[in-house]
mmCIF file of C-alpha atoms in Angstrom:
data_model
loop_
_atom_site.group_PDB
_atom_site.id
_atom_site.type_symbol
_atom_site.label_atom_id
_atom_site.label_comp_id
_atom_site.label_asym_id
_atom_site.label_seq_id
_atom_site.Cartn_x
_atom_site.Cartn_y
_atom_site.Cartn_z
ATOM 1 C CA MET A 5 8.684 48.101 24.853
ATOM 2 C CA ARG A 6 7.597 51.315 26.500
ATOM 3 C CA LYS A 7 6.152 51.033 29.988
ATOM 4 C CA ALA A 8 2.644 52.000 28.837
ATOM 5 C CA GLU A 9 2.648 49.385 26.082
ATOM 6 C CA GLU A 10 3.949 46.802 28.513
ATOM 7 C CA THR A 11 1.063 47.530 30.897
ATOM 8 C CA ARG A 12 -1.410 47.274 28.029
ATOM 9 C CA GLU A 13 -0.006 43.861 27.044
ATOM 10 C CA ARG A 14 -0.096 42.652 30.654
ATOM 11 C CA ILE A 15 -3.783 43.640 30.893
ATOM 12 C CA LEU A 16 -4.606 41.792 27.655
ATOM 13 C CA ILE A 17 -2.776 38.629 28.716
ATOM 14 C CA ALA A 18 -4.397 38.655 32.170
ATOM 15 C CA ALA A 19 -7.852 39.261 30.693
ATOM 16 C CA GLU A 20 -7.452 36.404 28.239
ATOM 17 C CA GLU A 21 -6.529 34.056 31.082
ATOM 18 C CA CYS A 22 -9.434 35.234 33.265
ATOM 19 C CA PHE A 23 -11.984 34.928 30.429
ATOM 20 C CA ALA A 24 -10.776 31.427 29.535
ATOM 21 C CA GLN A 25 -10.900 30.313 33.150
ATOM 22 C CA ASN A 26 -14.173 31.831 34.362
ATOM 23 C CA GLY A 27 -15.955 33.104 31.287
ATOM 24 C CA TYR A 28 -16.630 36.631 30.124
ATOM 25 C CA ASP A 29 -19.638 37.439 32.313
ATOM 26 C CA ALA A 30 -18.074 36.122 35.517
ATOM 27 C CA THR A 31 -14.839 38.077 35.044
ATOM 28 C CA GLY A 32 -14.626 41.533 36.618
ATOM 29 C CA VAL A 33 -12.213 44.374 35.891
ATOM 30 C CA ALA A 34 -10.915 44.031 39.473
ATOM 31 C CA GLU A 35 -9.917 40.437 38.796
ATOM 32 C CA ILE A 36 -8.126 41.345 35.562
ATOM 33 C CA CYS A 37 -6.235 44.118 37.377
ATOM 34 C CA LYS A 38 -5.232 41.777 40.187
ATOM 35 C CA ARG A 39 -3.891 39.136 37.805
ATOM 36 C CA ALA A 40 -2.110 41.729 35.679
ATOM 37 C CA GLY A 41 -0.694 43.466 38.732
ATOM 38 C CA VAL A 42 -1.975 46.868 37.634
ATOM 39 C CA SER A 43 -4.201 49.477 39.291
ATOM 40 C CA LYS A 44 -7.766 50.154 38.188
ATOM 41 C CA GLY A 45 -6.561 53.593 37.154
ATOM 42 C CA ALA A 46 -4.006 52.021 34.818
ATOM 43 C CA PHE A 47 -6.659 49.691 33.413
ATOM 44 C CA PHE A 48 -9.074 52.483 32.592
ATOM 45 C CA HIS A 49 -6.242 54.543 31.147
ATOM 46 C CA HIS A 50 -5.872 51.857 28.472
ATOM 47 C CA PHE A 51 -9.401 50.490 28.090
ATOM 48 C CA PRO A 52 -12.747 52.188 28.690
ATOM 49 C CA THR A 53 -14.495 48.898 29.515
ATOM 50 C CA LYS A 54 -14.019 45.144 29.895
ATOM 51 C CA GLN A 55 -15.791 44.877 26.559
ATOM 52 C CA ALA A 56 -13.056 46.931 24.892
ATOM 53 C CA VAL A 57 -10.447 44.472 26.191
ATOM 54 C CA PHE A 58 -12.400 41.569 24.795
ATOM 55 C CA LEU A 59 -12.820 43.218 21.403
ATOM 56 C CA GLU A 60 -9.097 43.913 21.229
ATOM 57 C CA LEU A 61 -8.349 40.240 21.987
ATOM 58 C CA LEU A 62 -10.882 39.084 19.404
ATOM 59 C CA ASN A 63 -9.545 41.425 16.735
ATOM 60 C CA ARG A 64 -5.949 40.366 17.356
ATOM 61 C CA TRP A 65 -6.824 36.710 17.105
ATOM 62 C CA LEU A 66 -8.861 37.150 13.943
ATOM 63 C CA ALA A 67 -6.203 39.398 12.372
ATOM 64 C CA ARG A 68 -3.483 36.807 13.055
ATOM 65 C CA LEU A 69 -5.604 34.070 11.508
ATOM 66 C CA GLU A 70 -6.428 36.253 8.516
ATOM 67 C CA GLN A 71 -2.744 37.027 7.971
ATOM 68 C CA GLN A 72 -1.906 33.307 8.025
ATOM 69 C CA LEU A 73 -4.655 32.625 5.487
ATOM 70 C CA GLU A 74 -3.415 35.479 3.243
ATOM 71 C CA GLU A 75 0.115 34.052 3.340
ATOM 72 C CA MET A 76 -1.153 30.623 2.314
ATOM 73 C CA LEU A 77 -3.039 32.168 -0.575
ATOM 74 C CA LEU A 78 0.112 33.964 -1.764
ATOM 75 C CA GLY A 79 2.238 30.822 -1.362
ATOM 76 C CA ALA A 80 -0.077 28.527 -3.342
ATOM 77 C CA SER A 81 -0.047 28.088 -7.120
ATOM 78 C CA ASN A 82 -3.858 28.124 -7.366
ATOM 79 C CA VAL A 83 -6.992 28.528 -5.239
ATOM 80 C CA PRO A 84 -7.864 24.850 -4.641
ATOM 81 C CA GLU A 85 -4.264 24.300 -3.499
ATOM 82 C CA ALA A 86 -4.525 27.312 -1.150
ATOM 83 C CA LEU A 87 -7.775 25.950 0.323
ATOM 84 C CA LEU A 88 -6.162 22.573 0.963
ATOM 85 C CA LYS A 89 -3.206 24.328 2.620
ATOM 86 C CA MET A 90 -5.622 26.212 4.847
ATOM 87 C CA VAL A 91 -7.156 22.911 5.864
ATOM 88 C CA GLU A 92 -3.749 21.776 7.093
ATOM 89 C CA THR A 93 -3.803 24.513 9.740
ATOM 90 C CA THR A 94 -7.144 23.302 11.076
ATOM 91 C CA ARG A 95 -5.672 21.491 14.048
ATOM 92 C CA GLN A 96 -3.978 24.684 15.254
ATOM 93 C CA VAL A 97 -7.094 26.780 14.643
ATOM 94 C CA PHE A 98 -9.194 24.323 16.631
ATOM 95 C CA GLU A 99 -6.719 24.332 19.498
ATOM 96 C CA VAL A 100 -6.771 28.114 19.696
ATOM 97 C CA ALA A 101 -10.536 28.209 19.136
ATOM 98 C CA ARG A 102 -11.208 25.729 21.935
ATOM 99 C CA GLY A 103 -9.969 28.315 24.412
ATOM 100 C CA LYS A 104 -11.545 31.327 22.731
ATOM 101 C CA PHE A 105 -14.787 30.172 21.209
ATOM 102 C CA PRO A 106 -16.720 29.763 24.484
ATOM 103 C CA ILE A 107 -15.919 33.403 25.249
ATOM 104 C CA PHE A 108 -16.963 34.355 21.748
ATOM 105 C CA LEU A 109 -20.257 32.523 22.269
ATOM 106 C CA GLU A 110 -20.893 34.494 25.433
ATOM 107 C CA PHE A 111 -20.201 37.607 23.470
ATOM 108 C CA LEU A 112 -22.566 36.646 20.647
ATOM 109 C CA ASN A 113 -25.353 36.335 23.206
ATOM 110 C CA ARG A 114 -24.868 39.937 24.091
ATOM 111 C CA ALA A 115 -24.412 40.968 20.474
ATOM 112 C CA ILE A 116 -27.883 39.696 19.629
ATOM 113 C CA ARG A 117 -29.434 41.983 22.239
ATOM 114 C CA ASP A 118 -27.077 44.966 22.118
ATOM 115 C CA PRO A 119 -26.691 46.940 18.845
ATOM 116 C CA LYS A 120 -23.287 48.396 19.862
ATOM 117 C CA ILE A 121 -21.734 45.018 20.600
ATOM 118 C CA TRP A 122 -23.414 43.674 17.489
ATOM 119 C CA GLN A 123 -21.641 46.253 15.329
ATOM 120 C CA ALA A 124 -18.259 45.375 16.835
ATOM 121 C CA THR A 125 -18.862 41.655 16.344
ATOM 122 C CA ILE A 126 -20.204 41.837 12.845
ATOM 123 C CA THR A 127 -17.285 43.824 11.426
ATOM 124 C CA PRO A 128 -14.575 41.106 11.588
ATOM 125 C CA TYR A 129 -17.157 38.525 10.582
ATOM 126 C CA ARG A 130 -18.024 40.432 7.409
ATOM 127 C CA ARG A 131 -14.326 40.928 6.685
ATOM 128 C CA TYR A 132 -13.870 37.148 6.703
ATOM 129 C CA ARG A 133 -16.796 36.738 4.375
ATOM 130 C CA ALA A 134 -15.272 39.265 1.966
ATOM 131 C CA PHE A 135 -11.916 37.464 2.223
ATOM 132 C CA PHE A 136 -13.480 34.137 1.231
ATOM 133 C CA ALA A 137 -15.454 35.773 -1.593
ATOM 134 C CA LYS A 138 -12.169 37.234 -2.904
ATOM 135 C CA ILE A 139 -10.517 33.796 -2.843
ATOM 136 C CA ILE A 140 -13.413 32.300 -4.777
ATOM 137 C CA GLU A 141 -13.346 35.154 -7.313
ATOM 138 C CA GLU A 142 -9.642 34.510 -7.841
ATOM 139 C CA GLY A 143 -10.347 30.822 -8.372
ATOM 140 C CA ILE A 144 -12.964 31.636 -10.989
ATOM 141 C CA ALA A 145 -10.652 34.166 -12.677
ATOM 142 C CA GLU A 146 -7.777 31.660 -12.869
ATOM 143 C CA GLY A 147 -10.183 28.991 -14.142
ATOM 144 C CA THR A 148 -9.799 26.489 -11.303
ATOM 145 C CA LEU A 149 -13.298 27.021 -9.876
ATOM 146 C CA ARG A 150 -16.625 26.919 -11.679
ATOM 147 C CA PRO A 151 -18.311 30.302 -12.246
ATOM 148 C CA VAL A 152 -20.337 30.126 -9.023
ATOM 149 C CA ASP A 153 -21.686 33.208 -7.233
ATOM 150 C CA PRO A 154 -18.664 34.235 -5.074
ATOM 151 C CA GLU A 155 -20.804 35.835 -2.336
ATOM 152 C CA MET A 156 -23.022 32.763 -2.084
ATOM 153 C CA ALA A 157 -20.098 30.369 -2.059
ATOM 154 C CA ALA A 158 -18.312 32.491 0.564
ATOM 155 C CA ASN A 159 -21.392 32.394 2.783
ATOM 156 C CA ALA A 160 -21.538 28.621 2.401
ATOM 157 C CA MET A 161 -17.831 28.225 3.222
ATOM 158 C CA LEU A 162 -18.060 30.487 6.233
ATOM 159 C CA SER A 163 -21.169 28.658 7.455
ATOM 160 C CA LEU A 164 -19.267 25.426 7.234
ATOM 161 C CA ALA A 165 -16.273 26.891 9.065
ATOM 162 C CA ILE A 166 -18.394 28.432 11.836
ATOM 163 C CA GLY A 167 -20.437 25.249 12.228
ATOM 164 C CA LEU A 168 -17.291 23.146 12.452
ATOM 165 C CA VAL A 169 -15.661 25.355 15.084
ATOM 166 C CA LEU A 170 -18.910 25.408 17.059
ATOM 167 C CA GLN A 171 -19.302 21.633 16.961
ATOM 168 C CA ALA A 172 -15.634 21.029 17.769
ATOM 169 C CA THR A 173 -16.012 23.332 20.776
ATOM 170 C CA ILE A 174 -19.174 21.748 22.110
ATOM 171 C CA ASP A 175 -18.362 18.139 21.328
ATOM 172 C CA PRO A 176 -14.535 17.947 21.079
ATOM 173 C CA ASN A 177 -14.466 14.161 21.336
ATOM 174 C CA GLY A 178 -17.569 13.583 19.205
ATOM 175 C CA ALA A 179 -15.563 13.239 15.986
ATOM 176 C CA ASP A 180 -12.089 13.616 14.504
ATOM 177 C CA TRP A 181 -12.794 17.235 13.616
ATOM 178 C CA SER A 182 -9.634 17.761 11.581
ATOM 179 C CA GLN A 183 -10.707 14.844 9.422
ATOM 180 C CA VAL A 184 -14.230 16.266 9.131
ATOM 181 C CA VAL A 185 -12.723 19.535 7.897
ATOM 182 C CA ARG A 186 -10.612 17.746 5.285
ATOM 183 C CA HIS A 187 -13.653 15.794 4.162
ATOM 184 C CA SER A 188 -15.847 18.911 4.014
ATOM 185 C CA VAL A 189 -13.376 20.903 1.953
ATOM 186 C CA ARG A 190 -13.001 17.959 -0.411
ATOM 187 C CA VAL A 191 -16.780 17.842 -0.877
ATOM 188 C CA PHE A 192 -16.797 21.626 -1.390
ATOM 189 C CA LEU A 193 -14.049 21.379 -4.002
ATOM 190 C CA GLU A 194 -15.730 18.472 -5.774
ATOM 191 C CA GLY A 195 -18.867 20.606 -5.903
ATOM 192 C CA THR A 196 -17.142 23.809 -6.999
ATOM 193 C CA VAL A 197 -14.323 22.557 -9.184
ATOM 194 C CA GLY A 198 -16.233 19.647 -10.646
ATOM 195 C CA ASP A 199 -13.526 17.186 -11.524
ATOM 196 C CA TYR A 200 -11.285 18.000 -8.587
ATOM 197 C CA GLN A 201 -9.266 14.856 -7.750
ATOM 198 C CA SER A 202 -12.140 12.737 -8.988
ATOM 199 C CA GLY A 203 -10.157 11.607 -11.998
ATOM 200 C CA ASN A 204 -13.344 11.451 -14.019
ATOM 201 C CA PRO A 205 -13.745 12.674 -17.565
ATOM 202 C CA GLY A 206 -16.124 15.462 -18.512
ATOM 203 C CA HIS A 207 -16.467 18.945 -16.950
ATOM 204 C CA MET B 18 -56.875 18.282 28.374
ATOM 205 C CA ARG B 19 -56.570 17.441 32.052
ATOM 206 C CA LYS B 20 -56.038 20.388 34.389
ATOM 207 C CA ALA B 21 -52.463 19.308 35.233
ATOM 208 C CA GLU B 22 -51.507 19.050 31.565
ATOM 209 C CA GLU B 23 -53.068 22.408 30.882
ATOM 210 C CA THR B 24 -50.978 23.998 33.644
ATOM 211 C CA ARG B 25 -47.856 22.363 32.242
ATOM 212 C CA GLU B 26 -48.601 23.750 28.772
ATOM 213 C CA ARG B 27 -49.290 27.213 30.170
ATOM 214 C CA ILE B 28 -45.902 27.173 31.952
ATOM 215 C CA LEU B 29 -44.104 26.129 28.746
ATOM 216 C CA ILE B 30 -45.800 28.795 26.626
ATOM 217 C CA ALA B 31 -45.095 31.521 29.212
ATOM 218 C CA ALA B 32 -41.449 30.428 29.591
ATOM 219 C CA GLU B 33 -40.923 30.495 25.837
ATOM 220 C CA GLU B 34 -42.277 34.037 25.675
ATOM 221 C CA CYS B 35 -40.147 35.192 28.627
ATOM 222 C CA PHE B 36 -36.962 33.607 27.237
ATOM 223 C CA ALA B 37 -37.527 35.138 23.802
ATOM 224 C CA GLN B 38 -38.182 38.555 25.294
ATOM 225 C CA ASN B 39 -35.498 38.828 27.980
ATOM 226 C CA GLY B 40 -33.140 35.917 27.424
ATOM 227 C CA TYR B 41 -32.588 32.779 29.444
ATOM 228 C CA ASP B 42 -30.335 34.188 32.160
ATOM 229 C CA ALA B 43 -32.491 37.238 32.832
ATOM 230 C CA THR B 44 -35.699 35.211 33.174
ATOM 231 C CA GLY B 45 -36.660 34.028 36.662
ATOM 232 C CA VAL B 46 -39.097 31.327 37.721
ATOM 233 C CA ALA B 47 -41.233 34.033 39.405
ATOM 234 C CA GLU B 48 -41.638 35.823 36.065
ATOM 235 C CA ILE B 49 -42.638 32.628 34.269
ATOM 236 C CA CYS B 50 -45.213 31.884 36.993
ATOM 237 C CA LYS B 51 -46.634 35.392 36.777
ATOM 238 C CA ARG B 52 -47.046 35.269 33.016
ATOM 239 C CA ALA B 53 -48.502 31.749 33.145
ATOM 240 C CA GLY B 54 -50.823 32.672 36.009
ATOM 241 C CA VAL B 55 -49.675 29.729 38.135
ATOM 242 C CA SER B 56 -48.218 29.465 41.639
ATOM 243 C CA LYS B 57 -44.580 28.599 42.312
ATOM 244 C CA GLY B 58 -45.879 25.417 43.923
ATOM 245 C CA ALA B 59 -47.567 24.464 40.637
ATOM 246 C CA PHE B 60 -44.398 25.294 38.685
ATOM 247 C CA PHE B 61 -42.184 23.098 40.829
ATOM 248 C CA HIS B 62 -44.764 20.327 40.742
ATOM 249 C CA HIS B 63 -44.179 20.135 36.972
ATOM 250 C CA PHE B 64 -40.539 21.179 36.599
ATOM 251 C CA PRO B 65 -37.641 20.849 39.059
ATOM 252 C CA THR B 66 -35.824 23.884 37.589
ATOM 253 C CA LYS B 67 -35.966 26.625 34.948
ATOM 254 C CA GLN B 68 -33.394 24.572 33.071
ATOM 255 C CA ALA B 69 -35.856 21.651 32.874
ATOM 256 C CA VAL B 70 -38.421 23.946 31.228
ATOM 257 C CA PHE B 71 -35.867 25.086 28.686
ATOM 258 C CA LEU B 72 -34.814 21.526 27.863
ATOM 259 C CA GLU B 73 -38.436 20.504 27.375
ATOM 260 C CA LEU B 74 -38.933 23.420 24.954
ATOM 261 C CA LEU B 75 -35.733 22.584 23.100
ATOM 262 C CA ASN B 76 -36.622 18.916 22.815
ATOM 263 C CA ARG B 77 -40.110 19.670 21.548
ATOM 264 C CA TRP B 78 -38.825 22.028 18.889
ATOM 265 C CA LEU B 79 -36.120 19.631 17.724
ATOM 266 C CA ALA B 80 -38.529 16.683 17.749
ATOM 267 C CA ARG B 81 -41.032 18.596 15.599
ATOM 268 C CA LEU B 82 -38.314 19.524 13.119
ATOM 269 C CA GLU B 83 -37.019 15.943 13.055
ATOM 270 C CA GLN B 84 -40.499 14.618 12.375
ATOM 271 C CA GLN B 85 -40.924 17.030 9.462
ATOM 272 C CA LEU B 86 -37.579 15.928 8.032
ATOM 273 C CA GLU B 87 -38.520 12.239 8.425
ATOM 274 C CA GLU B 88 -41.785 12.852 6.572
ATOM 275 C CA MET B 89 -39.927 14.518 3.704
ATOM 276 C CA LEU B 90 -37.580 11.567 3.499
ATOM 277 C CA LEU B 91 -40.514 9.146 3.294
ATOM 278 C CA GLY B 92 -42.306 11.285 0.709
ATOM 279 C CA ALA B 93 -39.330 11.635 -1.659
ATOM 280 C CA SER B 94 -38.369 9.144 -4.345
ATOM 281 C CA ASN B 95 -34.656 9.348 -3.546
ATOM 282 C CA VAL B 96 -32.212 11.009 -1.152
ATOM 283 C CA PRO B 97 -31.110 13.988 -3.285
ATOM 284 C CA GLU B 98 -34.788 14.793 -3.862
ATOM 285 C CA ALA B 99 -35.447 14.559 -0.091
ATOM 286 C CA LEU B 100 -32.531 16.924 0.631
ATOM 287 C CA LEU B 101 -33.873 19.452 -1.859
ATOM 288 C CA LYS B 102 -37.322 19.171 -0.264
ATOM 289 C CA MET B 103 -35.759 19.839 3.130
ATOM 290 C CA VAL B 104 -34.170 22.962 1.700
ATOM 291 C CA GLU B 105 -37.632 24.238 0.791
ATOM 292 C CA THR B 106 -38.540 24.372 4.499
ATOM 293 C CA THR B 107 -35.512 26.535 5.282
ATOM 294 C CA ARG B 108 -37.465 29.761 5.463
ATOM 295 C CA GLN B 109 -39.748 28.328 8.139
ATOM 296 C CA VAL B 110 -36.843 26.836 10.065
ATOM 297 C CA PHE B 111 -35.045 30.192 10.033
ATOM 298 C CA GLU B 112 -38.141 32.005 11.224
ATOM 299 C CA VAL B 113 -38.554 29.649 14.162
ATOM 300 C CA ALA B 114 -34.805 29.597 14.806
ATOM 301 C CA ARG B 115 -34.587 33.395 14.902
ATOM 302 C CA GLY B 116 -36.683 33.346 18.061
ATOM 303 C CA LYS B 117 -35.079 30.294 19.618
ATOM 304 C CA PHE B 118 -31.444 30.330 18.617
ATOM 305 C CA PRO B 119 -30.372 33.220 20.860
ATOM 306 C CA ILE B 120 -31.735 31.267 23.817
ATOM 307 C CA PHE B 121 -29.957 28.172 22.579
ATOM 308 C CA LEU B 122 -26.712 30.148 22.376
ATOM 309 C CA GLU B 123 -27.108 31.241 25.962
ATOM 310 C CA PHE B 124 -27.645 27.642 26.872
ATOM 311 C CA LEU B 125 -24.556 26.473 24.978
ATOM 312 C CA ASN B 126 -22.472 28.875 27.067
ATOM 313 C CA ARG B 127 -23.556 27.073 30.150
ATOM 314 C CA ALA B 128 -23.235 23.668 28.530
ATOM 315 C CA ILE B 129 -19.534 24.276 27.906
ATOM 316 C CA ARG B 130 -18.943 24.852 31.618
ATOM 317 C CA ASP B 131 -21.510 22.508 33.179
ATOM 318 C CA PRO B 132 -21.284 18.733 32.471
ATOM 319 C CA LYS B 133 -24.953 18.125 33.343
ATOM 320 C CA ILE B 134 -26.265 20.744 30.920
ATOM 321 C CA TRP B 135 -23.734 19.537 28.384
ATOM 322 C CA GLN B 136 -25.184 16.038 28.501
ATOM 323 C CA ALA B 137 -28.711 17.334 27.981
ATOM 324 C CA THR B 138 -27.612 19.536 25.071
ATOM 325 C CA ILE B 139 -25.466 16.990 23.324
ATOM 326 C CA THR B 140 -28.155 14.288 23.166
ATOM 327 C CA PRO B 141 -30.500 15.919 20.614
ATOM 328 C CA TYR B 142 -27.474 17.186 18.700
ATOM 329 C CA ARG B 143 -26.060 13.672 18.332
ATOM 330 C CA ARG B 144 -29.500 12.387 17.319
ATOM 331 C CA TYR B 145 -29.526 14.859 14.427
ATOM 332 C CA ARG B 146 -26.075 13.759 13.390
ATOM 333 C CA ALA B 147 -27.239 10.133 13.368
ATOM 334 C CA PHE B 148 -30.332 11.138 11.371
ATOM 335 C CA PHE B 149 -28.207 12.789 8.669
ATOM 336 C CA ALA B 150 -25.797 9.825 8.607
ATOM 337 C CA LYS B 151 -28.795 7.530 8.048
ATOM 338 C CA ILE B 152 -30.005 9.666 5.127
ATOM 339 C CA ILE B 153 -26.567 9.553 3.526
ATOM 340 C CA GLU B 154 -26.324 5.783 4.048
ATOM 341 C CA GLU B 155 -29.678 5.414 2.314
ATOM 342 C CA GLY B 156 -28.471 7.544 -0.576
ATOM 343 C CA ILE B 157 -25.390 5.363 -0.962
ATOM 344 C CA ALA B 158 -27.474 2.174 -0.728
ATOM 345 C CA GLU B 159 -29.912 3.375 -3.411
ATOM 346 C CA GLY B 160 -27.000 4.483 -5.599
ATOM 347 C CA THR B 161 -27.786 8.203 -5.749
ATOM 348 C CA LEU B 162 -24.816 9.297 -3.596
ATOM 349 C CA ARG B 163 -21.153 8.418 -3.982
ATOM 350 C CA PRO B 164 -19.795 5.928 -1.415
ATOM 351 C CA VAL B 165 -18.613 8.657 0.991
ATOM 352 C CA ASP B 166 -18.112 8.068 4.732
ATOM 353 C CA PRO B 167 -21.672 8.669 6.071
ATOM 354 C CA GLU B 168 -20.464 9.849 9.505
ATOM 355 C CA MET B 169 -18.048 12.327 7.943
ATOM 356 C CA ALA B 170 -20.592 13.622 5.457
ATOM 357 C CA ALA B 171 -23.208 13.950 8.241
ATOM 358 C CA ASN B 172 -20.764 15.996 10.318
ATOM 359 C CA ALA B 173 -20.112 18.236 7.335
ATOM 360 C CA MET B 174 -23.835 18.687 6.630
ATOM 361 C CA LEU B 175 -24.614 19.432 10.251
ATOM 362 C CA SER B 176 -21.724 21.913 10.440
ATOM 363 C CA LEU B 177 -23.135 23.689 7.441
ATOM 364 C CA ALA B 178 -26.640 23.716 8.931
ATOM 365 C CA ILE B 179 -25.450 24.971 12.331
ATOM 366 C CA GLY B 180 -23.231 27.605 10.742
ATOM 367 C CA LEU B 181 -26.087 28.820 8.541
ATOM 368 C CA VAL B 182 -28.537 29.097 11.426
ATOM 369 C CA LEU B 183 -25.918 30.891 13.513
ATOM 370 C CA GLN B 184 -25.088 33.376 10.751
ATOM 371 C CA ALA B 185 -28.745 33.948 9.898
ATOM 372 C CA THR B 186 -29.387 34.675 13.588
ATOM 373 C CA ILE B 187 -26.494 37.076 14.043
ATOM 374 C CA ASP B 188 -26.694 38.790 10.680
ATOM 375 C CA PRO B 189 -30.292 38.315 9.447
ATOM 376 C CA ASN B 190 -30.007 41.019 6.777
ATOM 377 C CA GLY B 191 -26.425 40.163 5.782
ATOM 378 C CA ALA B 192 -27.517 37.798 3.015
ATOM 379 C CA ASP B 193 -30.524 36.068 1.498
ATOM 380 C CA TRP B 194 -30.030 33.080 3.801
ATOM 381 C CA SER B 195 -32.629 30.860 2.138
ATOM 382 C CA GLN B 196 -30.734 31.321 -1.121
ATOM 383 C CA VAL B 197 -27.431 30.580 0.613
ATOM 384 C CA VAL B 198 -28.938 27.329 1.888
ATOM 385 C CA ARG B 199 -30.119 26.338 -1.583
ATOM 386 C CA HIS B 200 -26.703 27.151 -2.993
ATOM 387 C CA SER B 201 -24.896 25.226 -0.238
ATOM 388 C CA VAL B 202 -26.990 22.108 -0.674
ATOM 389 C CA ARG B 203 -26.448 22.264 -4.432
ATOM 390 C CA VAL B 204 -22.669 22.426 -3.861
ATOM 391 C CA PHE B 205 -22.952 19.546 -1.397
ATOM 392 C CA LEU B 206 -24.931 17.475 -3.887
ATOM 393 C CA GLU B 207 -22.538 18.276 -6.735
ATOM 394 C CA GLY B 208 -19.723 17.115 -4.468
ATOM 395 C CA THR B 209 -21.487 13.993 -3.222
ATOM 396 C CA VAL B 210 -23.512 12.884 -6.208
ATOM 397 C CA GLY B 211 -20.992 14.007 -8.791
ATOM 398 C CA ASP B 212 -23.117 14.623 -11.852
ATOM 399 C CA TYR B 213 -26.082 16.013 -9.972
ATOM 400 C CA GLN B 214 -27.891 18.523 -12.249
ATOM 401 C CA SER B 215 -24.555 19.364 -13.856
ATOM 402 C CA GLY B 216 -25.564 17.725 -17.105
ATOM 403 C CA ASN B 217 -21.954 16.767 -17.682
ATOM 404 C CA PRO B 218 -20.779 13.381 -18.898
ATOM 405 C CA GLY B 219 -18.543 11.148 -16.862
ATOM 406 C CA HIS B 220 -19.028 9.858 -13.295
#
């Protein structure tokens, strides 16, 4: 790795640790620099603001998750199978999310009041929605899902996912969240596939 | 209304306006007092902290919503019908939530880091979860819902509701959220009732 890239990575790692420990608002650039062992000059060479560091972290995390989901989709023989595979990664996602979601929440607060931050936040979110809509379209095309409205169903799925991550973050011991996810996806599949695993005639 | 009660109400109304306008963190007790036209002495006679005012507002709002939901349950002939009635109030809930959810988000941030605030936040949340579990139990008892695990199904429903409110707050123009809610509940009912409105044989 080139020296400049190495510095950039060190800043990102340090920032992630600072945000997780003290929150986004309470973390200053000075603190990130100190932990990373870099000068303020070096910091601002790589990132214009603390916000830019956060957005880079968020985008990396979401891109990694998206890539994993894409791989599962490619590896599965049909859409319901891919969705069930995705559910199996829930425990990992929750573990990662537990550290990152509180920071994301802080960020959402700002997004609601600041149009610039809003734009940066909404972009990955809409990409996820499009990804889920694509999955549902594929399921309809291959005949494993009912001809539902893909956009609507994607919104519903994403709502469920966001709500689950939020609840698991706020009330980690309030339920067996991995089990809730499995249950929820089963209900979703029963509702969208019809006879999925129900063993009933008809449909 | 007695003078003391009137003062208390004035403080709550002023605080709600301040929070909605500038956010929770940026609002000070002095500002609330100014808008309410009361002294700091009067404020602290009624509320120990700004946080206490917020919790009172949150509890009132959630209690009102819960009461409306209870009434719908009593007025419906069965649980699926009650759930569909609840969906009809979505537009109102979203309108109220649009003003209040950003403040709630700010509060959640603090809840994650502060055990005292966490306790106060988690209580109404768990009450809602219990309320939904009760509805699902009733549906199973009356034979309109499949014998699912009521706790699990309640967690799934609440996740969906929280995720929808969150998305509708962050991205109000990103979708027709009332329609997404109707769609989601239909999927949930298809998955939990089985032959709900599908007109298919079996089950």
